[in-house]
């Protein structure tokens, strides 16, 4: 569609149309889990909308699908008071406690007619973080964390990234017009596969792992940069509807009706709810989900039972903390007792010492557990765990086993408190515990444990991708003193490898060849491979596109590094410190001698910039023809791609710009006949300059 020919009302109409189409497709994908539109078509429409909005900024509205991810990180979150407090729920742990709650509320409700039919709505208790959302005239205006129930943090910018939360409600859900204000509550959570992925990434980067999806969700919600939240793919189930000033039953008279209405409004409501007509049926629901929940792609820690009738709810009201009309019926955590046979200390890639309890094997949530992390020395002191102790282990979040408590009454005589070693158990050098840090570290960069970890990271898939260099081979090379840094890999010979266990001439040749091939890996991978704390592969790509050589990043100040969009203070500090260590500078020199790529090449710059920037040129299609006065073809292409544009070979109706140099031929004629905009090199540079400025603001 040629935008220039549209009149203002037509543009507005097209924008509305695009928003509706995109909203519908996104709803089908994220809420119904039934995609209706191909990704490529979605992307194309999205880009068209984005272009129109860029050209007509006054038409941008906060509920536009383009407005989900904020351009600028927040500096802090403001505390806000909830319009209606978020109550917590009373807990019950078995059917007996459920029955006693049932008897209790019935006694409290003196006016209850013995024959009145009681319905209970049973819902799964999603193990995430509660959110309170406010809609004004159908548009999301605020998203707040639970906090202490009375005040929470305003994290609207992060909430907007959650695709299953509508930015605009479906007004068709209301026959008598949409109420001015609508408050909804629900649970945001990380699906288990996303949680696992995040922890894998953190492990690779030497960061502490999230113990369970709930903590990971809370950590994600606290991120100041909504672009990071966007990547984490949070999801949301809605379970409470509140319309201020409309307590009559005209909109919904029961929880069941409210859930139906929430669904019609465009929210994702958990499909596993059930309306039960007796407390026995509620008990069955609880028991059924005790095992069935293990097949769900998200964590649940119980079921929530609510009286269905809003009239009954109102009559019963609240205690100081809880509604009297609901109860959380929780599942016991997966815990079991076992005996600690040893406490060992593992030294990781970053030098962090992690104490591990080695235990008599025990069955937990369907798997055998024989090791559990004790996290750090603070945790050990807190637990006072000793070899010989009987302990309770739990699969926290059904994922990572941990020791919950020590059964001191079963402690045998003669046990000794465990003390963290003062020297690294691998290299024997003194360890360091930084002030106010729980982690104890070995800081000897030639410690074999650190070295092994560093080499395993260097050869890994996302770094230098050296196939055939497995953990066993790396350990042998380090233990025999053949390799003392990643740079030494580049002087390895097949003859040296042949002397190692299970290594024939052929495999040795293959590995030497794979190592040589890795010299061609781009600068961003080399940077990732260095294993600088907090520099994962995404950050490495971002950094490599801004610091186009190792010298640039090595000479950069903390402020320079932090100035990069997407890089926070902690990451900047870690990078800055890394380059101040003399042995790391020596390593860089050795890598340069080994001819690794320590500067960016144009193609990589184009590819990475395309992923990390967006601008007025996003999605614009360029064709270059003829000889440009100063830029080489590749350079012009890289610049366009860096600004988010695309460069193709032939002119068609889809082409937005033809960049023309000397001796342009048939492409120019075709472009003219199709009415494609023609640019000289100078004009191209002018456009790029404008968009570069836009990117900075
Ligand atoms: S109803 C006044 N329903 O559990 C009603 N809560 O332990 C309060 N939760 O703070 C909440 N799934 O964060 C309700 N289906 C569900 C829930 C649910 C998870 C959470 C919620 C609440 C906590 C109470």
XYZ file of C-alpha atoms and ligand atoms in Angstrom:
721
model
C 0.000 0.000 0.000
C 1.435 3.359 -0.975
C 1.098 5.360 2.185
C 1.758 8.739 0.583
C -1.505 8.661 -1.356
C -3.738 8.104 1.660
C -5.699 10.922 3.216
C -5.544 11.493 6.976
C -8.900 9.768 7.704
C -7.847 6.855 5.501
C -4.609 6.517 7.429
C -6.483 6.467 10.711
C -8.853 3.882 9.339
C -5.981 1.689 8.146
C -4.282 2.014 11.543
C -7.482 0.939 13.318
C -7.905 -1.946 10.933
C -4.310 -3.123 11.415
C -4.642 -2.896 15.188
C -7.812 -4.978 15.156
C -6.268 -7.622 12.916
C -3.117 -7.851 15.018
C -5.041 -7.879 18.291
C -7.238 -10.699 17.061
C -4.269 -12.753 15.874
C -2.394 -12.177 19.114
C -5.460 -13.195 21.158
C -5.806 -16.396 19.137
C -2.139 -17.172 19.648
C -1.514 -16.210 23.268
C -4.885 -16.637 24.949
C -6.641 -19.353 22.972
C -3.443 -21.132 21.980
C -4.936 -21.565 18.512
C -2.886 -19.530 16.036
C -4.864 -18.118 13.118
C -2.203 -16.100 11.312
C 1.188 -17.037 9.955
C 4.117 -15.353 11.675
C 5.349 -13.770 8.456
C 1.974 -12.158 7.793
C 1.741 -10.964 11.374
C 5.209 -9.444 11.076
C 4.311 -7.724 7.820
C 1.120 -6.165 9.198
C 2.917 -5.224 12.379
C 5.591 -3.438 10.377
C 3.014 -1.622 8.309
C 1.375 -0.385 11.501
C 4.728 0.549 12.972
C 5.615 2.531 9.837
C 2.302 4.371 9.824
C 2.691 5.217 13.493
C 6.244 6.442 12.949
C 5.050 8.700 10.164
C 2.020 9.874 12.168
C 3.134 9.900 15.796
C -0.001 11.721 16.921
C -2.027 8.633 16.046
C -0.097 6.367 18.443
C -2.296 5.179 21.325
C -1.200 3.214 24.405
C -3.352 0.210 23.457
C -1.659 -0.231 20.074
C 0.022 -3.641 19.678
C 3.262 -1.768 18.931
C 3.269 -0.290 22.423
C 3.871 -3.478 24.409
C 7.589 -3.005 24.959
C 8.898 0.260 26.376
C 11.796 1.931 24.599
C 13.467 3.178 27.744
C 14.209 1.261 30.943
C 12.520 2.595 34.082
C 14.759 4.133 36.726
C 12.613 2.902 39.612
C 9.138 1.618 40.396
C 6.719 3.780 42.330
C 4.800 2.454 45.300
C 1.066 2.745 44.848
C -1.850 1.984 47.090
C -4.274 -0.617 45.788
C -7.795 0.664 45.243
C -9.030 -2.523 46.861
C -6.527 -4.463 49.012
C -5.263 -7.806 47.747
C -6.182 -10.314 50.402
C -4.279 -13.483 51.003
C -5.934 -16.879 51.477
C -6.220 -19.117 54.508
C -4.463 -22.437 53.945
C -5.737 -25.981 54.427
C -3.543 -29.009 53.807
C -5.987 -31.904 53.668
C -9.627 -32.798 53.234
C -10.277 -32.688 57.008
C -9.153 -29.073 57.152
C -11.282 -28.352 54.107
C -14.328 -29.793 55.872
C -13.681 -27.795 58.986
C -13.545 -24.578 56.897
C -16.833 -25.607 55.290
C -18.468 -26.109 58.693
C -17.012 -22.885 60.014
C -18.368 -20.563 57.332
C -21.755 -22.253 57.536
C -21.886 -21.611 61.292
C -20.858 -17.991 60.765
C -23.643 -17.432 58.319
C -26.551 -17.637 60.703
C -28.993 -16.584 58.037
C -28.156 -19.543 55.814
C -31.159 -21.510 54.838
C -30.446 -25.218 55.446
C -31.859 -26.149 52.054
C -30.003 -23.483 50.113
C -28.017 -24.967 47.304
C -24.339 -24.163 47.659
C -21.968 -24.101 44.718
C -18.201 -23.973 45.069
C -15.874 -22.876 42.293
C -12.622 -24.802 42.344
C -9.629 -23.285 40.580
C -6.006 -24.310 40.347
C -3.723 -22.316 42.594
C -1.129 -21.013 40.178
C 2.287 -20.681 41.798
C 3.291 -17.272 40.496
C 2.884 -13.645 41.550
C -0.409 -11.819 41.902
C -1.003 -8.726 39.765
C -3.703 -6.061 40.022
C -4.659 -4.497 36.681
C -6.740 -1.384 36.157
C -8.634 -0.623 32.940
C -10.047 2.826 32.256
C -12.722 2.856 29.554
C -11.460 -0.537 28.472
C -7.780 0.420 28.168
C -5.067 -0.956 30.454
C -3.738 1.964 32.460
C -2.009 0.338 35.414
C -0.409 -2.915 36.509
C 0.695 -3.264 40.124
C 2.376 -6.069 42.081
C 0.680 -7.470 45.180
C 3.321 -6.029 47.525
C 2.031 -6.283 51.088
C -1.549 -6.366 49.842
C -2.167 -2.706 50.648
C 0.544 -1.102 48.530
C 2.418 -2.591 45.634
C 4.811 -1.442 42.934
C 3.626 0.132 39.729
C 5.144 -2.096 37.029
C 2.777 -1.121 34.215
C 5.578 -1.022 31.655
C 6.496 -4.643 32.410
C 2.883 -5.814 32.566
C 2.287 -4.461 29.075
C 4.787 -6.976 27.664
C 2.664 -9.947 28.830
C 0.882 -10.978 25.659
C -1.978 -12.767 27.416
C -2.924 -9.498 29.128
C -5.114 -7.435 26.772
C -4.131 -3.790 26.335
C -7.758 -3.108 25.360
C -10.775 -5.095 26.511
C -13.295 -6.571 24.147
C -16.276 -4.243 24.546
C -18.668 -6.800 23.054
C -18.466 -8.569 26.428
C -20.699 -5.839 27.886
C -24.235 -5.561 26.607
C -24.872 -2.290 28.441
C -21.634 -0.496 27.665
C -18.243 -0.941 29.238
C -17.899 0.247 32.866
C -15.572 3.204 33.233
C -13.221 1.381 35.584
C -12.518 -2.291 35.790
C -10.093 -3.924 38.191
C -8.936 -7.438 37.567
C -6.542 -9.663 39.432
C -4.726 -12.769 38.470
C -1.474 -14.624 38.622
C 1.507 -14.043 36.385
C 3.880 -16.959 36.018
C 6.695 -18.419 33.970
C 5.863 -21.578 32.068
C 8.181 -24.416 33.138
C 10.027 -24.651 29.820
C 10.837 -20.936 29.903
C 11.975 -21.249 33.523
C 14.347 -24.099 32.628
C 15.723 -22.111 29.701
C 16.394 -19.063 31.898
C 18.241 -21.155 34.473
C 20.316 -22.889 31.792
C 21.336 -19.515 30.454
C 22.167 -18.278 33.973
C 24.234 -21.362 34.698
C 26.214 -20.779 31.509
C 26.890 -17.199 32.556
C 27.969 -18.183 36.038
C 24.960 -16.486 37.641
C 23.031 -17.831 40.613
C 20.070 -19.978 39.644
C 16.451 -19.190 40.480
C 15.216 -21.804 42.959
C 11.758 -22.069 41.391
C 9.518 -20.461 38.763
C 7.853 -18.182 41.345
C 11.163 -16.582 42.322
C 12.107 -16.302 38.674
C 8.783 -14.569 37.977
C 9.322 -12.145 40.857
C 12.871 -11.449 39.631
C 11.575 -10.812 36.134
C 8.843 -8.424 37.290
C 11.461 -6.376 39.136
C 13.518 -5.826 35.971
C 13.674 -2.144 35.148
C 14.115 -2.822 31.437
C 10.856 -3.995 29.907
C 12.723 -5.372 26.885
C 14.254 -8.011 29.158
C 10.823 -8.793 30.621
C 9.492 -9.124 27.091
C 12.085 -11.780 26.289
C 11.164 -13.812 29.361
C 7.676 -14.622 28.049
C 5.592 -14.313 31.206
C 2.042 -15.611 31.067
C -1.075 -14.671 33.054
C -4.248 -16.358 34.319
C -7.017 -14.055 35.443
C -9.292 -14.983 38.372
C -10.842 -11.895 39.979
C -13.128 -9.224 38.537
C -14.013 -6.103 40.446
C -16.033 -3.192 39.130
C -15.911 -0.268 41.567
C -19.307 1.195 42.363
C -21.158 -1.596 40.615
C -21.778 -4.131 43.344
C -25.183 -5.013 41.986
C -25.507 -8.304 40.204
C -26.154 -6.758 36.814
C -22.695 -7.576 35.520
C -21.876 -10.809 37.336
C -23.569 -12.420 40.299
C -21.168 -15.258 40.874
C -17.521 -16.240 40.493
C -18.481 -18.535 37.628
C -20.171 -15.676 35.772
C -17.219 -13.417 36.498
C -14.786 -15.982 35.070
C -16.925 -16.319 31.936
C -17.054 -12.553 31.566
C -13.288 -12.209 32.063
C -12.821 -14.690 29.289
C -15.141 -12.734 27.008
C -13.269 -9.555 27.859
C -10.152 -11.143 26.366
C -8.361 -12.596 29.386
C -6.859 -16.013 29.688
C -8.823 -17.899 32.323
C -7.513 -21.244 33.481
C -9.599 -23.902 31.734
C -9.327 -26.399 34.604
C -11.804 -24.707 36.946
C -14.836 -26.695 38.077
C -18.164 -25.815 39.582
C -18.838 -28.301 42.431
C -22.132 -28.697 44.232
C -20.851 -30.437 47.367
C -17.745 -30.303 49.536
C -17.089 -33.974 48.710
C -16.861 -33.074 45.069
C -14.362 -30.347 45.993
C -12.271 -33.016 47.761
C -12.302 -35.138 44.600
C -11.135 -32.205 42.493
C -8.267 -31.637 44.961
C -7.218 -35.264 44.848
C -7.494 -35.503 41.082
C -5.155 -32.528 40.538
C -2.633 -33.770 43.116
C -1.150 -36.067 40.470
C -2.551 -34.499 37.302
C -0.842 -31.149 38.009
C 2.534 -32.758 37.286
C 1.477 -32.900 33.626
C 0.777 -29.165 33.417
C 3.274 -26.848 31.713
C 3.225 -24.491 34.738
C 3.523 -24.870 38.515
C 0.588 -25.132 40.850
C 0.809 -25.494 44.616
C -2.788 -26.311 45.452
C -6.353 -25.501 44.557
C -8.417 -22.480 45.541
C -11.988 -23.084 46.650
C -14.409 -20.135 46.481
C -18.094 -19.891 47.272
C -19.666 -19.221 43.927
C -22.413 -16.802 44.960
C -21.315 -13.166 45.296
C -24.239 -12.639 47.667
C -22.844 -15.254 50.058
C -19.347 -13.823 49.651
C -20.619 -10.404 50.625
C -22.471 -11.707 53.653
C -19.381 -13.507 54.942
C -16.861 -10.754 54.225
C -13.231 -10.777 55.337
C -11.155 -11.324 58.460
C -8.084 -9.113 58.965
C -6.216 -11.096 56.321
C -8.472 -13.491 54.467
C -11.841 -13.738 52.804
C -14.078 -16.076 54.858
C -15.599 -17.372 51.629
C -12.484 -18.950 50.134
C -9.659 -21.250 51.110
C -6.400 -22.430 49.549
C -6.149 -26.179 49.711
C -2.443 -26.765 49.326
C -0.430 -29.772 48.253
C 2.355 -30.866 50.532
C 5.723 -29.928 49.029
C 7.659 -32.860 47.730
C 9.813 -33.555 50.767
C 11.546 -36.620 52.149
C 14.050 -37.458 54.909
C 17.488 -38.869 54.125
C 21.002 -38.995 55.597
C 23.939 -36.778 54.687
C 26.896 -38.986 53.799
C 29.319 -36.251 52.859
C 29.537 -32.527 52.228
C 31.653 -31.737 49.201
C 32.575 -28.403 47.699
C 32.305 -27.829 43.978
C 34.313 -25.098 42.236
C 32.516 -23.649 39.210
C 33.680 -21.791 36.111
C 33.486 -18.469 37.920
C 35.457 -19.829 40.857
C 32.377 -19.876 43.104
C 32.561 -22.550 45.799
C 29.239 -24.354 46.141
C 28.830 -26.781 49.019
C 26.838 -29.885 48.118
C 25.224 -32.412 50.420
C 25.838 -35.921 49.160
C 22.975 -37.977 50.517
C 21.688 -41.507 50.698
C 19.570 -41.732 47.495
C 15.895 -40.940 48.062
C 12.801 -40.831 45.791
C 11.303 -37.353 45.320
C 8.565 -36.388 42.868
C 9.357 -39.381 40.715
C 13.156 -38.991 40.547
C 16.079 -40.257 42.616
C 17.899 -37.523 44.457
C 21.349 -38.032 45.935
C 22.820 -34.531 45.873
C 21.398 -31.226 46.972
C 22.842 -27.767 46.846
C 23.566 -26.005 50.121
C 23.968 -22.743 48.204
C 26.677 -20.988 50.275
C 28.288 -20.764 53.682
C 25.547 -18.541 55.126
C 23.014 -21.223 54.361
C 25.222 -23.897 55.961
C 25.552 -21.871 59.149
C 21.828 -21.233 59.173
C 21.044 -24.924 58.774
C 23.955 -26.132 60.930
C 24.158 -29.174 58.679
C 26.749 -31.834 59.505
C 27.945 -35.055 57.929
C 25.833 -37.842 59.493
C 22.740 -35.658 59.932
C 19.272 -36.722 58.873
C 17.778 -33.947 56.793
C 14.587 -33.124 54.920
C 15.200 -32.541 51.228
C 12.735 -30.850 48.958
C 12.481 -30.520 45.257
C 11.940 -26.783 45.237
C 9.681 -25.907 42.368
C 9.929 -29.601 41.481
C 13.246 -28.752 39.886
C 16.301 -28.253 42.095
C 16.666 -30.360 45.217
C 17.576 -28.477 48.358
C 17.980 -29.222 52.039
C 15.104 -27.679 53.968
C 16.023 -28.516 57.549
C 18.075 -30.742 59.777
C 16.380 -33.166 62.165
C 18.704 -32.347 65.049
C 17.045 -34.880 67.376
C 18.418 -37.640 65.131
C 21.982 -36.280 65.086
C 24.548 -38.965 66.034
C 27.260 -38.238 68.643
C 30.584 -36.783 67.643
C 29.537 -34.768 64.580
C 31.450 -31.616 63.704
C 30.052 -28.353 62.332
C 30.924 -27.932 58.672
C 33.264 -25.097 57.908
C 33.788 -23.697 54.419
C 37.367 -24.348 53.326
C 39.753 -21.406 53.552
C 41.625 -22.752 50.514
C 40.310 -23.860 47.149
C 39.718 -27.631 47.240
C 41.053 -27.889 43.684
C 44.165 -25.672 43.490
C 44.900 -25.113 47.173
C 45.102 -21.312 46.857
C 43.366 -19.131 49.488
C 39.753 -18.343 48.701
C 38.128 -14.913 48.984
C 34.789 -13.866 50.347
C 33.866 -10.410 49.224
C 32.302 -8.062 51.747
C 28.535 -8.493 52.068
C 28.573 -11.341 49.547
C 27.399 -14.818 50.375
C 29.631 -16.396 47.750
C 33.149 -17.644 48.479
C 35.415 -17.704 45.443
C 38.708 -19.062 44.268
C 40.340 -16.142 42.461
C 43.332 -17.975 41.050
C 42.765 -17.690 37.300
C 44.995 -20.701 36.665
C 43.031 -22.890 39.108
C 42.389 -26.119 37.148
C 38.670 -26.054 38.056
C 38.273 -22.526 36.708
C 40.444 -23.328 33.723
C 38.455 -26.461 32.867
C 35.215 -24.511 33.132
C 36.633 -21.673 31.039
C 37.721 -24.042 28.273
C 34.418 -25.941 28.296
C 32.673 -22.610 27.902
C 35.047 -21.480 25.135
C 34.448 -24.615 23.035
C 30.674 -24.665 23.666
C 28.112 -24.368 20.896
C 27.215 -20.705 21.319
C 30.852 -19.693 21.727
C 33.571 -21.106 19.443
C 31.586 -24.269 18.722
C 34.577 -26.623 18.619
C 33.012 -30.009 17.993
C 34.640 -33.069 19.523
C 36.102 -31.196 22.517
C 34.073 -32.844 25.261
C 34.416 -32.474 29.020
C 36.669 -35.552 29.355
C 39.139 -34.324 26.773
C 39.263 -30.859 28.343
C 39.939 -32.370 31.772
C 42.772 -34.525 30.444
C 44.395 -31.582 28.674
C 44.283 -29.453 31.820
C 45.307 -32.255 34.217
C 48.352 -33.103 32.073
C 49.366 -29.492 31.858
C 49.107 -29.441 28.055
C 46.703 -26.524 28.069
C 46.953 -23.653 30.537
C 44.626 -21.174 28.798
C 42.114 -21.197 25.949
C 44.795 -19.657 23.727
C 46.911 -22.808 24.121
C 44.297 -24.760 22.163
C 45.546 -23.020 19.026
C 49.028 -24.494 19.281
C 47.842 -28.065 20.017
C 49.116 -30.664 17.603
C 47.544 -33.953 16.548
C 50.602 -35.710 17.975
C 49.923 -34.219 21.441
C 46.300 -35.336 21.291
C 47.175 -38.841 20.108
C 48.812 -39.616 23.425
C 45.509 -39.144 25.290
C 42.928 -41.759 26.300
C 40.801 -43.160 23.492
C 42.225 -40.789 20.918
C 43.220 -42.140 17.517
C 44.987 -40.289 14.706
C 41.730 -39.633 12.877
C 39.901 -38.068 15.817
C 43.003 -36.069 16.704
C 43.196 -34.646 13.165
C 39.503 -33.803 13.272
C 39.857 -31.894 16.527
C 42.905 -29.951 15.394
C 40.954 -29.041 12.289
C 37.876 -27.983 14.306
C 40.085 -25.780 16.482
C 41.586 -24.135 13.385
C 38.096 -23.569 11.963
C 37.102 -21.752 15.139
C 39.605 -19.003 14.302
C 36.995 -17.787 11.844
C 34.270 -17.399 14.477
C 33.111 -13.793 14.667
C 34.132 -11.272 17.300
C 30.801 -11.511 19.155
C 31.362 -15.217 19.799
C 34.937 -14.628 20.906
C 33.662 -12.019 23.343
C 31.052 -14.440 24.667
C 33.670 -17.204 24.828
C 35.862 -15.137 27.171
C 33.369 -16.020 29.886
C 33.100 -12.564 31.428
C 30.475 -12.706 34.176
C 27.026 -11.530 33.068
C 28.039 -11.499 29.411
C 25.721 -14.075 27.872
C 25.483 -14.586 24.139
C 22.822 -11.885 23.667
C 24.814 -9.274 25.590
C 27.946 -10.289 23.708
C 26.237 -9.629 20.380
C 24.978 -6.294 21.611
C 28.429 -5.299 22.887
C 30.211 -6.527 19.763
C 28.013 -4.354 17.584
C 28.914 -1.259 19.596
C 32.541 -2.009 20.469
C 33.835 -3.160 17.161
C 37.205 -4.345 18.467
C 38.713 -5.764 21.619
C 40.828 -2.613 21.969
C 37.705 -0.451 21.998
C 35.984 -2.434 24.717
C 39.173 -2.830 26.695
C 39.762 0.949 26.643
C 36.119 1.812 27.361
C 35.186 3.447 30.643
C 32.474 2.006 32.874
C 30.204 4.844 31.790
C 30.855 4.123 28.120
C 29.868 0.513 28.536
C 26.836 1.326 30.646
C 25.825 3.885 28.021
C 24.859 1.048 25.722
C 21.176 0.557 25.503
C 20.405 -2.706 27.315
C 23.593 -2.925 29.408
C 23.147 -2.279 33.117
C 25.611 -1.134 35.783
C 26.387 -4.604 37.093
C 27.260 -5.934 33.637
C 29.282 -2.828 32.794
C 31.239 -3.150 36.017
C 31.962 -6.815 35.429
C 33.294 -6.099 31.917
C 35.335 -3.124 33.052
C 36.928 -5.125 35.889
C 37.688 -8.071 33.630
C 39.826 -5.984 31.309
C 41.742 -4.486 34.264
C 43.183 -7.881 35.242
C 46.723 -8.299 33.774
C 46.344 -12.040 33.109
C 43.226 -11.319 31.053
C 45.141 -8.759 28.991
C 47.836 -11.393 28.436
C 45.147 -13.791 27.270
C 43.847 -11.241 24.769
C 47.384 -10.806 23.424
C 47.752 -14.566 23.031
C 44.403 -14.791 21.247
C 45.503 -12.042 18.882
C 48.720 -13.994 18.201
C 46.567 -17.068 17.559
C 44.712 -15.029 14.913
C 41.253 -15.048 16.437
C 38.702 -12.482 15.292
C 39.045 -9.611 17.722
C 37.349 -7.052 15.521
C 33.929 -6.948 13.962
C 33.351 -7.657 10.299
C 30.743 -5.773 8.329
C 28.400 -8.687 7.782
C 28.263 -9.427 11.476
C 27.669 -5.803 12.313
C 24.719 -5.743 9.972
C 23.245 -8.959 11.359
C 23.545 -7.995 15.002
C 22.356 -4.444 14.560
C 19.299 -5.675 12.819
C 18.409 -7.706 15.847
C 19.020 -5.042 18.397
C 17.862 -1.773 16.933
C 14.699 -0.509 15.486
C 14.139 2.804 13.802
C 12.236 4.665 11.178
C 13.846 2.369 8.617
C 12.667 -0.845 10.265
C 11.348 -3.118 7.575
C 11.975 -0.671 4.705
C 13.176 -2.395 1.563
C 16.146 -0.932 -0.346
C 17.787 -1.790 -3.624
C 21.223 -0.408 -4.523
C 22.273 0.130 -8.127
C 25.253 1.667 -9.943
C 28.555 2.803 -8.394
C 28.152 5.014 -5.346
C 30.594 7.940 -5.020
C 32.180 6.960 -1.701
C 30.541 3.878 -0.181
C 31.216 0.367 -1.380
C 28.079 -1.657 -2.043
C 28.689 -3.831 1.047
C 29.217 -0.815 3.248
C 25.989 0.824 2.126
C 24.171 -2.468 2.662
C 25.606 -2.843 6.173
C 24.588 0.706 7.081
C 21.030 0.187 5.871
C 20.738 -3.106 7.703
C 22.170 -1.535 10.821
C 19.340 0.978 10.724
C 16.788 -1.831 10.447
C 16.250 -1.753 6.681
C 16.470 -4.637 4.259
C 18.471 -4.761 1.058
C 17.258 -6.886 -1.839
C 18.545 -7.394 -5.365
C 15.653 -6.553 -7.630
C 13.178 -3.695 -7.822
C 9.501 -4.564 -7.306
C 6.320 -2.961 -5.992
C 7.516 -3.777 -2.493
C 10.712 -1.741 -2.860
C 10.640 1.426 -0.755
C 13.870 3.079 -1.976
C 16.308 2.692 -4.828
C 19.773 4.011 -3.982
C 21.351 5.137 -7.208
C 25.015 5.604 -8.154
C 26.779 6.253 -11.439
C 25.952 4.081 -14.449
C 22.618 2.911 -13.077
C 20.768 0.795 -15.645
C 17.412 -0.947 -15.965
C 16.722 -0.896 -12.206
C 16.447 2.860 -12.279
C 13.990 2.767 -15.205
C 11.862 0.128 -13.467
C 11.881 2.026 -10.183
C 10.780 5.180 -11.925
C 7.944 3.384 -13.653
C 6.759 1.927 -10.326
C 7.055 5.258 -8.548
C 9.682 3.967 -6.085
C 11.518 6.731 -4.202
C 15.012 7.348 -5.610
C 17.889 8.288 -3.332
C 21.413 9.466 -4.004
C 24.200 8.371 -1.656
C 24.039 11.771 0.054
C 20.297 11.422 0.587
C 20.744 7.913 1.916
C 23.319 9.147 4.401
C 20.961 11.926 5.428
C 18.181 9.433 6.140
C 20.548 7.209 8.072
C 21.741 10.130 10.103
C 18.203 11.044 11.038
C 17.391 7.521 12.035
C 20.640 7.197 13.988
C 19.614 10.251 16.025
C 16.200 8.776 16.556
C 17.792 5.658 17.905
C 19.734 7.615 20.449
C 16.762 9.446 21.865
S -8.004 -15.766 44.807
C -9.470 -12.797 47.869
N -7.417 -17.581 42.981
O -2.620 -17.422 45.888
C -9.030 -13.788 46.858
N -5.643 -16.673 44.270
O -2.226 -17.770 48.776
C -7.583 -13.888 46.734
N -3.420 -17.537 43.664
O -2.380 -14.027 46.735
C -6.981 -14.675 45.698
N -4.091 -18.878 42.052
O -1.509 -14.749 44.424
C -6.943 -16.761 43.941
N -7.054 -19.160 41.338
C -6.575 -18.346 42.273
C -5.200 -18.285 42.565
C -4.770 -17.426 43.583
C -3.050 -18.422 42.715
C -2.499 -16.868 44.596
C -2.723 -15.387 44.766
C -2.977 -15.194 46.232
C -2.337 -16.417 46.825
C -2.930 -16.740 48.181
